[in-house]
Short mmCIF file of C-alpha atoms in Angstrom, two decimals:
data_model
loop_
_atom_site.label_atom_id
_atom_site.label_comp_id
_atom_site.label_asym_id
_atom_site.label_seq_id
_atom_site.Cartn_x
_atom_site.Cartn_y
_atom_site.Cartn_z
CA MET A 251 161.15 58.81 6.87
CA PHE A 252 161.41 55.19 5.79
CA LEU A 253 160.25 53.10 2.86
CA GLU A 254 158.52 49.71 3.13
CA LEU A 255 160.06 46.94 1.02
CA LYS A 256 158.95 43.43 0.04
CA PHE A 257 161.20 40.76 -1.41
CA PRO A 258 159.49 37.76 -3.09
CA VAL A 259 160.41 34.29 -1.79
CA PRO A 260 158.96 30.90 -2.79
CA TRP A 261 156.51 30.89 0.16
CA GLY A 262 155.51 34.56 0.05
CA HIS A 263 157.71 37.54 0.86
CA VAL A 264 160.31 38.90 3.25
CA ALA A 265 159.35 42.38 4.47
CA ALA A 266 161.76 45.18 5.31
CA LYS A 267 161.94 48.92 5.84
CA ALA A 268 164.63 51.23 4.51
CA TRP A 269 166.11 54.58 5.52
CA GLY A 270 168.49 56.86 3.64
CA PRO A 271 169.70 57.18 0.05
CA SER A 272 169.61 53.91 -1.91
CA GLU A 273 173.04 54.76 -3.38
CA GLY A 274 174.53 55.10 0.13
CA HIS A 275 176.76 52.54 1.81
CA PRO A 276 174.54 49.48 2.44
CA VAL A 277 173.82 48.36 6.01
CA LEU A 278 171.56 45.36 6.65
CA CYS A 279 169.97 45.31 10.11
CA LEU A 280 168.82 42.06 11.76
CA HIS A 281 166.41 41.95 14.72
CA GLY A 282 166.32 39.57 17.67
CA TRP A 283 164.26 36.45 18.30
CA LEU A 284 160.47 37.09 18.08
CA ASP A 285 161.09 40.81 17.48
CA ASN A 286 160.86 42.67 14.17
CA ALA A 287 162.46 45.42 12.08
CA ASN A 288 160.97 48.15 14.30
CA THR A 289 163.62 47.34 16.89
CA PHE A 290 165.87 49.77 14.95
CA ASP A 291 163.32 52.60 14.62
CA LYS A 292 164.90 54.87 17.23
CA LEU A 293 168.53 54.00 16.50
CA ILE A 294 168.82 54.41 12.73
CA PRO A 295 167.73 58.10 12.62
CA LEU A 296 170.73 58.83 14.88
CA LEU A 297 173.27 57.11 12.59
CA PRO A 298 175.22 58.59 9.63
CA ARG A 299 172.82 59.80 6.95
CA GLY A 300 175.05 58.77 4.07
CA CYS A 301 174.27 55.08 4.59
CA TYR A 302 171.36 53.07 3.19
CA TYR A 303 169.86 51.08 6.08
CA VAL A 304 167.58 48.12 5.41
CA ALA A 305 166.01 46.46 8.46
CA MET A 306 164.38 43.16 7.51
CA ASP A 307 161.80 40.98 9.23
CA PHE A 308 162.95 37.38 9.41
CA SER A 309 160.48 34.85 8.03
CA GLY A 310 157.63 34.31 10.50
CA HIS A 311 158.30 37.67 12.16
CA GLY A 312 156.89 41.17 11.71
CA LEU A 313 155.32 41.61 8.28
CA SER A 314 157.16 38.72 6.60
CA SER A 315 155.33 35.59 5.42
CA HIS A 316 155.21 32.51 7.62
CA ARG A 317 157.03 29.44 6.36
CA PRO A 318 154.96 26.68 4.70
CA ALA A 319 152.91 24.28 6.81
CA GLY A 320 154.96 21.48 8.33
CA CYS A 321 158.24 23.41 8.21
CA PRO A 322 160.14 24.17 11.42
CA TYR A 323 162.28 27.29 11.83
CA HIS A 324 165.92 26.27 11.57
CA PHE A 325 168.61 28.78 12.47
CA LEU A 326 170.24 28.39 9.07
CA ASP A 327 166.94 29.38 7.43
CA TYR A 328 167.34 32.86 8.92
CA VAL A 329 170.84 33.04 7.43
CA THR A 330 169.28 32.08 4.10
CA ASP A 331 166.78 34.93 4.51
CA VAL A 332 169.75 37.31 4.70
CA ARG A 333 171.31 35.84 1.55
CA ARG A 334 167.99 36.16 -0.30
CA VAL A 335 167.57 39.81 0.68
CA ALA A 336 171.17 40.65 -0.25
CA ALA A 337 170.62 39.03 -3.65
CA ALA A 338 167.34 40.92 -4.17
CA LEU A 339 169.09 44.20 -3.33
CA GLN A 340 172.02 43.23 -5.56
CA TRP A 341 174.45 43.95 -2.74
CA ARG A 342 177.88 42.41 -3.27
CA ARG A 343 179.47 43.81 -0.10
CA PHE A 344 177.77 45.46 2.87
CA THR A 345 177.75 46.04 6.62
CA LEU A 346 175.76 43.74 8.91
CA MET A 347 174.26 44.93 12.20
CA GLY A 348 172.45 42.41 14.38
CA HIS A 349 170.78 42.47 17.78
CA SER A 350 170.72 39.35 19.97
CA MET A 351 169.69 36.41 17.73
CA GLY A 352 170.15 38.73 14.76
CA GLY A 353 173.78 39.04 15.81
CA ALA A 354 174.18 35.27 15.78
CA VAL A 355 172.63 35.16 12.29
CA ALA A 356 174.98 37.95 11.19
CA GLY A 357 177.95 36.07 12.62
CA MET A 358 177.05 32.87 10.77
CA PHE A 359 176.56 34.81 7.54
CA CYS A 360 180.08 36.24 7.95
CA PHE A 361 181.54 32.76 8.37
CA LEU A 362 179.76 31.47 5.25
CA TYR A 363 180.15 34.59 3.06
CA PRO A 364 183.14 36.51 4.48
CA GLU A 365 183.78 38.22 1.14
CA MET A 366 180.36 39.91 1.28
CA VAL A 367 180.68 41.70 4.63
CA ASP A 368 182.91 44.72 5.23
CA LYS A 369 181.93 45.40 8.84
CA LEU A 370 180.03 43.49 11.52
CA ILE A 371 178.16 45.19 14.38
CA LEU A 372 176.89 42.95 17.18
CA LEU A 373 174.45 44.42 19.71
CA GLU A 374 174.12 42.25 22.82
CA SER A 375 175.51 39.30 20.90
CA LEU A 376 178.86 37.56 20.49
CA GLY A 377 177.98 36.25 17.06
CA PHE A 378 177.44 32.72 18.31
CA LEU A 379 174.71 30.78 20.11
CA LEU A 380 176.16 29.22 23.23
CA ALA A 381 176.39 25.43 23.24
CA PRO A 382 174.73 23.39 26.02
CA GLU A 383 177.31 22.28 28.53
CA ASP A 384 176.73 18.56 28.09
CA THR A 385 175.58 16.13 25.43
CA GLU A 386 172.31 15.27 27.18
CA ALA A 387 171.29 18.92 27.29
CA TRP A 388 172.06 19.19 23.57
CA LEU A 389 169.96 16.13 22.78
CA LYS A 390 167.06 17.43 24.88
CA SER A 391 167.12 20.76 23.04
CA LYS A 392 166.85 18.98 19.68
CA ARG A 393 164.09 16.66 20.87
CA ARG A 394 162.18 19.64 22.27
CA VAL A 395 162.13 21.30 18.83
CA ILE A 396 160.49 18.26 17.23
CA ASP A 397 158.01 17.66 20.05
CA ARG A 398 156.88 21.29 20.19
CA LEU A 399 156.41 21.48 16.43
CA LEU A 400 154.26 18.34 16.37
CA SER A 401 152.31 19.57 19.40
CA LEU A 402 151.52 22.88 17.69
CA GLU A 403 150.38 21.08 14.57
CA ALA A 404 148.14 18.75 16.58
CA LYS A 405 146.48 21.59 18.50
CA GLN A 406 145.94 23.75 15.39
CA GLN A 407 145.43 26.77 17.62
CA THR A 408 144.34 30.06 16.13
CA PRO A 409 146.32 33.08 17.37
CA LYS A 410 144.77 34.68 20.43
CA ALA A 411 143.25 38.14 20.05
CA ARG A 412 143.97 40.69 22.77
CA SER A 413 143.13 44.29 23.51
CA PRO A 414 145.97 46.72 22.68
CA GLU A 415 146.67 47.11 26.40
CA ALA A 416 146.72 43.34 27.01
CA ALA A 417 148.90 42.72 23.95
CA LEU A 418 151.46 45.25 25.16
CA GLN A 419 151.34 43.92 28.72
CA ARG A 420 151.95 40.38 27.49
CA LEU A 421 154.92 41.55 25.44
CA LEU A 422 156.43 43.43 28.38
CA GLU A 423 155.95 40.44 30.70
CA ALA A 424 157.90 38.27 28.26
CA ASN A 425 160.63 40.91 27.80
CA SER A 426 161.64 42.43 31.11
CA HIS A 427 164.34 44.51 29.38
CA LEU A 428 161.79 46.38 27.26
CA THR A 429 160.29 49.73 28.21
CA ALA A 430 156.60 50.42 27.53
CA GLU A 431 157.62 52.77 24.70
CA GLY A 432 159.91 50.16 23.17
CA GLY A 433 157.25 47.49 23.47
CA ALA A 434 154.70 49.72 21.74
CA ILE A 435 157.14 50.31 18.87
CA LEU A 436 157.66 46.57 18.37
CA LEU A 437 153.92 45.96 18.62
CA GLN A 438 153.21 48.38 15.75
CA ARG A 439 154.84 45.93 13.36
CA GLY A 440 154.41 42.81 15.44
CA ALA A 441 150.60 42.66 15.60
CA THR A 442 147.60 43.08 13.30
CA GLU A 443 144.25 44.59 14.27
CA THR A 444 141.26 42.28 13.81
CA PRO A 445 137.58 42.68 14.82
CA ALA A 446 138.36 40.61 17.92
CA GLY A 447 141.45 42.60 18.89
CA LEU A 448 145.20 42.59 18.22
CA VAL A 449 146.78 39.34 17.02
CA TYR A 450 150.54 38.82 17.12
CA ASN A 451 151.99 38.46 13.61
CA ARG A 452 154.79 36.09 14.51
CA ASP A 453 154.48 32.45 13.60
CA MET A 454 154.01 30.36 16.75
CA ARG A 455 156.43 27.82 15.26
CA ALA A 456 159.21 30.41 15.47
CA ARG A 457 159.27 29.83 19.21
CA THR A 458 160.60 26.32 18.55
CA GLN A 459 163.54 27.21 16.32
CA SER A 460 166.33 24.68 15.88
CA ARG A 461 169.60 26.42 16.75
CA GLU A 462 173.20 25.98 15.68
CA PHE A 463 175.47 25.65 18.73
CA PHE A 464 179.26 25.97 18.90
CA THR A 465 182.03 25.06 21.31
CA VAL A 466 184.75 27.59 22.12
CA GLU A 467 187.21 25.64 19.95
CA GLN A 468 184.84 25.84 16.98
CA CYS A 469 184.29 29.55 17.61
CA VAL A 470 188.03 30.24 17.46
CA LYS A 471 188.34 28.44 14.12
CA LEU A 472 185.34 30.30 12.72
CA LEU A 473 186.67 33.66 13.88
CA GLN A 474 189.72 33.12 11.68
CA LYS A 475 187.41 33.27 8.65
CA ILE A 476 186.23 36.81 9.39
CA GLN A 477 187.70 39.32 6.94
CA ASP A 478 185.82 42.35 8.22
CA ARG A 479 186.09 44.63 11.23
CA VAL A 480 183.88 43.82 14.21
CA LEU A 481 182.19 46.01 16.82
CA ILE A 482 180.60 44.29 19.81
CA ILE A 483 178.41 46.30 22.18
CA VAL A 484 177.46 44.66 25.47
CA SER A 485 175.04 46.24 27.94
CA GLN A 486 175.96 46.35 31.63
CA ASP A 487 172.52 45.03 32.60
CA GLY A 488 172.06 42.92 29.48
CA LEU A 489 172.20 39.18 28.88
CA LEU A 490 175.91 38.76 28.22
CA VAL A 491 177.58 40.29 31.25
CA PRO A 492 179.08 37.66 33.58
CA HIS A 493 176.84 38.31 36.58
CA ASN A 494 173.77 37.62 34.43
CA LEU A 495 175.25 34.41 33.03
CA PRO A 496 176.45 32.52 36.11
CA SER A 497 176.58 29.16 34.32
CA ARG A 498 178.31 30.59 31.25
CA ASN A 499 180.99 32.79 32.80
CA ASN A 500 183.83 30.68 31.46
CA PHE A 501 182.32 30.45 28.00
CA VAL A 502 181.68 34.19 27.63
CA LYS A 503 185.11 35.06 29.01
CA ALA A 504 186.85 32.53 26.76
CA LEU A 505 184.90 33.74 23.73
CA GLN A 506 185.72 37.38 24.37
CA GLU A 507 189.40 36.45 24.75
CA ALA A 508 189.19 34.49 21.50
CA PHE A 509 187.74 37.52 19.71
CA GLU A 510 190.51 39.79 20.97
CA SER A 511 193.38 37.37 20.35
CA THR A 512 192.19 36.24 16.92
CA LEU A 513 190.90 39.50 15.44
CA LYS A 514 193.28 41.76 17.39
CA GLU A 515 193.14 45.27 15.87
CA HIS A 516 190.02 44.33 13.90
CA ILE A 517 187.85 43.96 17.01
CA GLN A 518 186.29 46.59 19.25
CA LEU A 519 184.50 45.71 22.48
CA ALA A 520 182.36 48.33 24.19
CA GLU A 521 180.39 47.94 27.42
CA VAL A 522 177.61 50.51 27.86
CA PRO A 523 174.98 51.25 30.53
CA GLY A 524 171.55 49.85 29.78
CA SER A 525 169.63 46.65 29.22
CA HIS A 526 169.38 44.02 26.49
CA PHE A 527 167.30 46.48 24.42
CA VAL A 528 169.51 49.52 24.99
CA HIS A 529 169.53 50.27 21.25
CA LEU A 530 165.73 50.70 21.38
CA ASN A 531 165.25 52.03 24.91
CA GLU A 532 168.16 54.48 24.92
CA PRO A 533 169.61 54.62 21.39
CA GLU A 534 171.73 57.68 22.14
CA VAL A 535 173.89 55.50 24.41
CA VAL A 536 175.12 53.43 21.46
CA SER A 537 174.54 55.66 18.41
CA GLY A 538 177.83 57.54 18.77
CA ILE A 539 179.88 54.37 19.06
CA ILE A 540 178.17 52.82 16.04
CA SER A 541 178.44 56.04 14.00
CA ASN A 542 182.19 56.28 14.62
CA PHE A 543 182.60 52.64 13.64
CA LEU A 544 180.58 53.06 10.44
CA THR A 545 182.46 56.15 9.30
CA ALA A 546 185.97 54.98 10.28
CA GLN A 547 188.18 53.96 7.37
CA ASN A 548 191.51 52.23 7.92
CA THR A 549 192.10 53.32 11.48
CA ARG A 550 190.24 51.99 14.46
CA ALA A 551 187.25 54.02 15.58
CA ARG A 552 187.55 55.44 19.06
CA LEU A 553 185.18 54.14 21.72
#
């Protein structure tokens, strides 16, 4: 069983769902880009019951309010969402678990507020968004954010209504790593039923988010700020394994080496069978590793 939560913010609210005893060890769970809190629905029931898990919807996602008109979605805004929720929960120190983009948000939060995080769990994420390989690509990515935002405002499109079958099919087409069951779980929180059909809840502007990119050198310096223990789970058929990132092999390899050399005994790297959504498609593959990490005290958890 879970409990729905709402945290007031100046433009509306941030929605979340919670499992476990509120006095338990706090764990804040962050979903991936264009997903929602339901991404953890199958995983959390398999984790230690003594923890208090709160899975939040980032602004513009799931059941959370969209940002005000004219406002783009900056990466740092998602980090601010986390700080707002932590303040509302009155959490001074907690564990962060993030999937994909949620892992990058969790990583940035750790760099900015290292004293607030005791453990960091990254699912299909290295805690950073990879930098474009040249300056022109970086400039184009920034220009694209502005142009897409202005284009959306000019079109003033209303969200398209679809039948439940069409809405699920569209979601699966956009996420080849999702199973039909996983897609249906995300859709339960990611769409609203209207007389015309299902309408996706996510803000269309969220597709044009402005990201924070880092070089390997910057990553190494940021890693030195981490005071907590880190668990990184990478799927064999996910988005971070070398054969799926031909143009980023050197970056991923260098970043993994940086994690191991900088954090040393504080870092655990685990490669598991499955896809980018292994935590949703096959949660039992990762639940044991995460459970051991959550319950371990001063000694390293075994993988």
